[in-house]
GROMACS .gro file of C-alpha atoms in nm:
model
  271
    1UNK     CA    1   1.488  -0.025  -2.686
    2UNK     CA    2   1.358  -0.270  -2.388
    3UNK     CA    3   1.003  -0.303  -2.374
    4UNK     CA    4   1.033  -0.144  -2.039
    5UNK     CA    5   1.175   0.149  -2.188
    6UNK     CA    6   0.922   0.165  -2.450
    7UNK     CA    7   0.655   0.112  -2.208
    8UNK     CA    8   0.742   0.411  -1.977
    9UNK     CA    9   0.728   0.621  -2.302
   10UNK     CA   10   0.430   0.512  -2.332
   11UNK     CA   11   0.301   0.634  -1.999
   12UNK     CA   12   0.522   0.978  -2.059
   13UNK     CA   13   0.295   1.028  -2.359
   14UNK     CA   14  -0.011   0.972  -2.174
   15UNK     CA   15   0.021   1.185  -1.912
   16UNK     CA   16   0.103   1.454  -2.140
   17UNK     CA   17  -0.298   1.444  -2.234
   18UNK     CA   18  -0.354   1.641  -1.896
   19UNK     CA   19  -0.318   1.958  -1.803
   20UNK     CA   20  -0.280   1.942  -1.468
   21UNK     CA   21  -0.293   1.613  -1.264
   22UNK     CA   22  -0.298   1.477  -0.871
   23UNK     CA   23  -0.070   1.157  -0.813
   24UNK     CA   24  -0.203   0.951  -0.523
   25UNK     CA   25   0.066   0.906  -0.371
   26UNK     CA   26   0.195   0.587  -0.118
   27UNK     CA   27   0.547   0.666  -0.083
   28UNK     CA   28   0.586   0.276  -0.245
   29UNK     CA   29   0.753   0.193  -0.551
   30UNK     CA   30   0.459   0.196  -0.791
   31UNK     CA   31   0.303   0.532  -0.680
   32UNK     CA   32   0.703   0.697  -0.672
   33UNK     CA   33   0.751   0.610  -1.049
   34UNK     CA   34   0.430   0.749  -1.136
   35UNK     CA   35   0.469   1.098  -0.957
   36UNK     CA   36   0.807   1.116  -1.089
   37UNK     CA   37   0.699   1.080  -1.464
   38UNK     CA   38   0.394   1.274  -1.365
   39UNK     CA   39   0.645   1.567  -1.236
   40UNK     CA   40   0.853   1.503  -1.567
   41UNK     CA   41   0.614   1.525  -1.773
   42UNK     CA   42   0.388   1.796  -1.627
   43UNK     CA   43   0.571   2.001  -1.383
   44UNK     CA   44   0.464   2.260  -1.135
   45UNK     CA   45   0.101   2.144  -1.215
   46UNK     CA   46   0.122   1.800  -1.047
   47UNK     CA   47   0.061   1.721  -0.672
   48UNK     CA   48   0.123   1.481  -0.458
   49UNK     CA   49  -0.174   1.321  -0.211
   50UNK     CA   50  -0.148   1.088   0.058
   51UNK     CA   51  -0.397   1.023   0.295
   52UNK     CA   52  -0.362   0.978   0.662
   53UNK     CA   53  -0.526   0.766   0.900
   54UNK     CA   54  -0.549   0.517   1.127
   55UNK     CA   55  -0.490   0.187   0.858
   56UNK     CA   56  -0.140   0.368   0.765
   57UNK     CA   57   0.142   0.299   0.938
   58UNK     CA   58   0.330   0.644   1.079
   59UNK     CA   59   0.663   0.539   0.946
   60UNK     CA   60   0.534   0.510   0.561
   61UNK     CA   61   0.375   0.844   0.593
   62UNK     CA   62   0.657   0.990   0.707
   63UNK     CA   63   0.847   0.820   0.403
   64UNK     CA   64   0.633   0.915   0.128
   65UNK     CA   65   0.691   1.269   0.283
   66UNK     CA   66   1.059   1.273   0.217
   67UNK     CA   67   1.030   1.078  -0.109
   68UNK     CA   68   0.771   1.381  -0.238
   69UNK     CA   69   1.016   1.636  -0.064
   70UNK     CA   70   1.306   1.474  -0.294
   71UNK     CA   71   1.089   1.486  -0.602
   72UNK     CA   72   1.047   1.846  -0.535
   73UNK     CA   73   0.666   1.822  -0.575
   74UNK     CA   74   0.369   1.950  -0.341
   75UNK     CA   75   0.224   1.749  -0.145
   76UNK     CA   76  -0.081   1.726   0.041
   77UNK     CA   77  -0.187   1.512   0.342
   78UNK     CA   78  -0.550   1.439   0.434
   79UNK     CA   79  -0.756   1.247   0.655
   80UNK     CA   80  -1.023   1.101   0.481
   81UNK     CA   81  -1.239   0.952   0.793
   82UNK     CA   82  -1.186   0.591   0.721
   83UNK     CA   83  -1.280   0.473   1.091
   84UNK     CA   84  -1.615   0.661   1.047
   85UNK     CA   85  -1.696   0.427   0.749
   86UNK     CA   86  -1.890   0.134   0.884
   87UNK     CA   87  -1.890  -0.020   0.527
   88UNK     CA   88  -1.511  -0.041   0.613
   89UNK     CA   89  -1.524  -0.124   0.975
   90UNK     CA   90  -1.764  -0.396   0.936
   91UNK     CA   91  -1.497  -0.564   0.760
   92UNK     CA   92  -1.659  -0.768   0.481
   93UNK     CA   93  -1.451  -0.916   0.187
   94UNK     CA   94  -1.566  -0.570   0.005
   95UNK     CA   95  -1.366  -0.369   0.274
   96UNK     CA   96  -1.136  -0.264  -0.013
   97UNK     CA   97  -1.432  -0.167  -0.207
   98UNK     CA   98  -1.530   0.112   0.062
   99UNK     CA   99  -1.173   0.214   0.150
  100UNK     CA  100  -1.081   0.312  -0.161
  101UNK     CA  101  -1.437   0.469  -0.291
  102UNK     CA  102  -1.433   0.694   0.019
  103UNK     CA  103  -1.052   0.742  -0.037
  104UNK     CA  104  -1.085   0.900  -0.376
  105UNK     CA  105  -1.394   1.095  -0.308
  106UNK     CA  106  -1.212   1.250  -0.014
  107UNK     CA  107  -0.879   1.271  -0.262
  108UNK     CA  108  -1.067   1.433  -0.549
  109UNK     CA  109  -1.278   1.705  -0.322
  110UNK     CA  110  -0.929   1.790  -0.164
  111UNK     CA  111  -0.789   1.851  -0.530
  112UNK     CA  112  -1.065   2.039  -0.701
  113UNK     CA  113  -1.055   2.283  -0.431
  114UNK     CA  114  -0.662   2.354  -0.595
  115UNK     CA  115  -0.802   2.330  -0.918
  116UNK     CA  116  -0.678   1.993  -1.003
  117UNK     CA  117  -1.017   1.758  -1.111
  118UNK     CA  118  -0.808   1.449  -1.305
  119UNK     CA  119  -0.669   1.224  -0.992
  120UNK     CA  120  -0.449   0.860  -1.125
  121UNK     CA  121  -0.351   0.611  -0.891
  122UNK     CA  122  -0.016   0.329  -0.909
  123UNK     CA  123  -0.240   0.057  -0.987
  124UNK     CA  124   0.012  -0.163  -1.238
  125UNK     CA  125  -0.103  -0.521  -1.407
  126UNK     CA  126   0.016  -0.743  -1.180
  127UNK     CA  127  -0.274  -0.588  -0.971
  128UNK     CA  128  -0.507  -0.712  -1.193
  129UNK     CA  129  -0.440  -1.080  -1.099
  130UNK     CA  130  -0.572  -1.090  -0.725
  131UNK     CA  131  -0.906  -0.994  -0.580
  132UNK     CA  132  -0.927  -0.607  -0.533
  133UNK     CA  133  -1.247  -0.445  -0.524
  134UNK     CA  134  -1.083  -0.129  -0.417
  135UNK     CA  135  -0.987  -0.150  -0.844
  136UNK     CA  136  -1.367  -0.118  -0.920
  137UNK     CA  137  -1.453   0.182  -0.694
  138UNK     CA  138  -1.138   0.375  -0.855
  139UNK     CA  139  -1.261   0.276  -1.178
  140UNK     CA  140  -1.637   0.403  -1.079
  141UNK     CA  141  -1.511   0.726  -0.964
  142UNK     CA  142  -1.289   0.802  -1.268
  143UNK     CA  143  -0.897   0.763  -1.129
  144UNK     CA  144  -0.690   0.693  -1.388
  145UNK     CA  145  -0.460   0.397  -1.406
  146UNK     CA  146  -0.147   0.522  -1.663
  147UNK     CA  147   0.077   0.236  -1.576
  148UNK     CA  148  -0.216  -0.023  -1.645
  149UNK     CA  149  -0.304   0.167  -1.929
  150UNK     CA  150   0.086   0.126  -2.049
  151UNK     CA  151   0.135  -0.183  -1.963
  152UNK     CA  152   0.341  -0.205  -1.697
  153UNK     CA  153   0.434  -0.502  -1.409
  154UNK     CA  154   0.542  -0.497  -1.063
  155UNK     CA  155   0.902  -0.606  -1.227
  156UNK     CA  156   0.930  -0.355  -1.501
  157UNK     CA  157   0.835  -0.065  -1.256
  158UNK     CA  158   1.122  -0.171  -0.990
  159UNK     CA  159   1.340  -0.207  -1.337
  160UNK     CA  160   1.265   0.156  -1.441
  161UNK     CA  161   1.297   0.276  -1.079
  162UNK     CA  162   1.598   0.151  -1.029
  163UNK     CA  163   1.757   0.325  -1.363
  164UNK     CA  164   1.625   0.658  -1.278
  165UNK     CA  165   1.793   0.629  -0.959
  166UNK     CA  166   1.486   0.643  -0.739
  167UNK     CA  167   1.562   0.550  -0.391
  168UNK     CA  168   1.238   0.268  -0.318
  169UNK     CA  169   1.316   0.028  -0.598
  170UNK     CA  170   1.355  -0.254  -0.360
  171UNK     CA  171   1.121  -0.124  -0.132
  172UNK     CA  172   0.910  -0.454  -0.019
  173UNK     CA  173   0.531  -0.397  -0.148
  174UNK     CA  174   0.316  -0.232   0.154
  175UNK     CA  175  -0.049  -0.259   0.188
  176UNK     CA  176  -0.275  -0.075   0.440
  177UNK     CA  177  -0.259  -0.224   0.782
  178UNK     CA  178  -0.669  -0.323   0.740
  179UNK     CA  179  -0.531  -0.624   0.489
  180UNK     CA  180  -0.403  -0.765   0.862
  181UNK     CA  181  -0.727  -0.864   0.978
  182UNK     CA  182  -0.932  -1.119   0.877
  183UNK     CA  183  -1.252  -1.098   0.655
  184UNK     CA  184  -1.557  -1.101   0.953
  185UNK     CA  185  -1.343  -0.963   1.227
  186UNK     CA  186  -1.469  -0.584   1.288
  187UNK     CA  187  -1.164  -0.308   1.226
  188UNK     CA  188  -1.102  -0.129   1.492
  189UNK     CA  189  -0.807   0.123   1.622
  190UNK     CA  190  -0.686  -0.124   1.887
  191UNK     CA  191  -0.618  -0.366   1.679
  192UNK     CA  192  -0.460  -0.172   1.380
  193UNK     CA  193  -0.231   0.013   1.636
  194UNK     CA  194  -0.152  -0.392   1.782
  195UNK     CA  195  -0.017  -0.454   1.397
  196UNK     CA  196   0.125  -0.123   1.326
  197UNK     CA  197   0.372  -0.177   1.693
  198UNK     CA  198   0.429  -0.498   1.593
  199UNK     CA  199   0.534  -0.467   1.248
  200UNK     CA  200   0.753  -0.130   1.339
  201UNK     CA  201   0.916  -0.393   1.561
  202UNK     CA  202   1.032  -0.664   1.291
  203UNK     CA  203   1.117  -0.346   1.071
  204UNK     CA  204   1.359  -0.199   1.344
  205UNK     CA  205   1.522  -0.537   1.402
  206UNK     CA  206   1.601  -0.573   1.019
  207UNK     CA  207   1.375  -0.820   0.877
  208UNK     CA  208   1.276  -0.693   0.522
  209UNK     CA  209   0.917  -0.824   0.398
  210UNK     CA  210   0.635  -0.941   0.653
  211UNK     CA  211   0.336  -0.925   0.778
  212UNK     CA  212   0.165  -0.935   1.134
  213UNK     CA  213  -0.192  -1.134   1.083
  214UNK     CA  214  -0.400  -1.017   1.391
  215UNK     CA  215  -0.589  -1.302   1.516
  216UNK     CA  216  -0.713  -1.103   1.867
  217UNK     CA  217  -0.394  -1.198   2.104
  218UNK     CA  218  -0.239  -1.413   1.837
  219UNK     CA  219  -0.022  -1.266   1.622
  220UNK     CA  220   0.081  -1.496   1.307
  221UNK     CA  221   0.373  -1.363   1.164
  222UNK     CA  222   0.464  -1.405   0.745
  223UNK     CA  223   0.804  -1.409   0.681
  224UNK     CA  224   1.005  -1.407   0.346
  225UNK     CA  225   1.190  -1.740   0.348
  226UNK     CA  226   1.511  -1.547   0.373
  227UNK     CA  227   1.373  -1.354   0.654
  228UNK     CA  228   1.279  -1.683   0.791
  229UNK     CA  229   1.654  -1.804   0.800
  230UNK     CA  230   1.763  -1.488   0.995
  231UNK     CA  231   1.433  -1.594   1.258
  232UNK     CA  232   1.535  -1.915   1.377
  233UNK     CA  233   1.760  -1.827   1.653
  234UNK     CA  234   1.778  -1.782   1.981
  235UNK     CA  235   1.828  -1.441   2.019
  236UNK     CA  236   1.632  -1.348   1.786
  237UNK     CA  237   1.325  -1.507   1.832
  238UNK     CA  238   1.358  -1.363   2.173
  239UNK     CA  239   1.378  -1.020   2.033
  240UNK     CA  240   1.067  -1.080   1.845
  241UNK     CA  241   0.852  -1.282   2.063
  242UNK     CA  242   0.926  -0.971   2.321
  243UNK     CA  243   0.878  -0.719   2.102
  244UNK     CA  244   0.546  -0.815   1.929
  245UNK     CA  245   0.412  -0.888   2.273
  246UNK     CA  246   0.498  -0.561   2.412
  247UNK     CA  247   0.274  -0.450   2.125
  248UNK     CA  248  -0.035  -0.620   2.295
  249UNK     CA  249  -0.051  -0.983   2.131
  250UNK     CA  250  -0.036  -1.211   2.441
  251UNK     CA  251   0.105  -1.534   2.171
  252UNK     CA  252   0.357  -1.491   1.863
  253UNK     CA  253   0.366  -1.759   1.582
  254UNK     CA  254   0.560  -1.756   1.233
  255UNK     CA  255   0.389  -1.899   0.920
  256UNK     CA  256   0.591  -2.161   0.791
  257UNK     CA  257   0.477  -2.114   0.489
  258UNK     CA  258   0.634  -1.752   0.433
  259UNK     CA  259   0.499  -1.432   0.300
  260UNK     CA  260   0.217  -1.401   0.091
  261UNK     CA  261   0.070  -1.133  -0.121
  262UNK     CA  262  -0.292  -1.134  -0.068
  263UNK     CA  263  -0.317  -1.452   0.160
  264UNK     CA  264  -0.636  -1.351   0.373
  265UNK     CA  265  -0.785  -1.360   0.052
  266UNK     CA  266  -0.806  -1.734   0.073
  267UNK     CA  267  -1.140  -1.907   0.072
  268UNK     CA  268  -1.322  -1.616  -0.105
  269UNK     CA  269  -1.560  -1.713  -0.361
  270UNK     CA  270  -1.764  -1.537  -0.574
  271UNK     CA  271  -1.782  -1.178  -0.367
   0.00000   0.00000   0.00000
């Protein structure tokens, strides 16, 4: 057996240990597998949870909602008042920290009022590797991590997705649109409906991983390199340049350097 294989066992037999559990659920590729072993394993007494708000982008709600609806599962949307958070809004490199501690507090009252009081999140190891405080306030307020817990990477998961025929095994990796703005620069709903616009732009003119950097009315674009290739003519920087600036940015640059998981990260020390 493939240590994949033997690895999602592994988190089959783990989640057995509950009774009943809540998923929370993104709609993305790491948070799908683990809601569909979750509903494997346990049933009718698993539910789904995604929060809503201002820092996530319409269409991936709207995703995870038909992704739950094809898992047959219930789901639950809340709003767990991230722009009243000034912990958040100030936007220090502990951001994270305070989006996900008021996340799961919110998540976990939600639950407990169904009954439900064990809440795991999609968190796999690859996670582990990059600077995410968001990891220590789950791990303060008791969310489980079953795929970390297994053993499992960003590869194996799209592996095993892809063999049970789930539908976002090549989804690109998403992140709230708050990881758009730059440590120091306050959050505010201008700005993360600026990136969400923008963004929902490159996605309807096929482009397949990015991300819009919001530098006030300078938008700095990350392409994949092969994204890059498809940028790099004239109609279609055109199409971009006019689209992106229809969502507010008055100036429209690409990275050269190409897409980068976790690059406003850079130049953190010890935090």
């Amino acid at each position: 057996m493939k240590s994949s294989a033997l690895k999602y066992e592994s988190l089959l037999t783990r989640l057995k240990l509950y009774d009943s559990l809540a998923v929370a659920f993104s709609g993305g590729v790491d948070s799908t597998l683990l809601l569909k072993a979750a509903v494997d394993t346990l049933g009718e007494n698993v539910v789904a949870v995604t929060s809503v708000s201002p820092v996530h982008a319409r269409r991936e709600i709207e995703a995870a909602k038909a992704c739950a609806a094809t898992l047959g599962v219930r789901h639950i949307l809340y709003d767990p008042g991230m722009m009243e958070d000034k912990g958040f809004l100030e936007n220090t490199p502990r951001r994270c920290y305070f989006c996900k501690r008021r996340m799961f507090m919110r998540m976990s009252n939600e639950v407990r009022a169904l009954g439900v009081s064990n809440v795991v999140h999609g968190v796999n190891c690859d996670d582990l590797g990059d600077y995410r405080p968001g990891l220590k306030a789950a791990e303060e307020l008791g969310i489980g991590a079953p795929m970390v817990d297994a053993g499992l990477f960003k590869a194996e998961i799209r592996e095993l997705a892809e063999e049970l025929g789930l539908s976002v095994a090549r989804k690109p990796a998403m992140s709230c649109l708050a990881t758009r703005i730059p440590y120091g620069e306050p959050i505010t709903r201008e700005a993360l409906a600026m990136v969400e616009a923008a963004e929902a732009t490159l996605d309807d003119l096929g482009f397949q991983q990015f991300r819009v950097r919001h530098h006030g009315d300078v938008a700095r674009i990350e392409f994949s390199r092969k994204d890059l290739a498809r940028l790099f003519t004239e109609s279609m920087m055109a199409q971009v340049v006019s689209g992106v600036r229809r969502a507010g940015y008055l100036h429209v640059a690409a990275d050269l350097e190409g897409y980068g998981q976790g690059r406003m990260n850079r130049g953190l020390e010890d935090v």
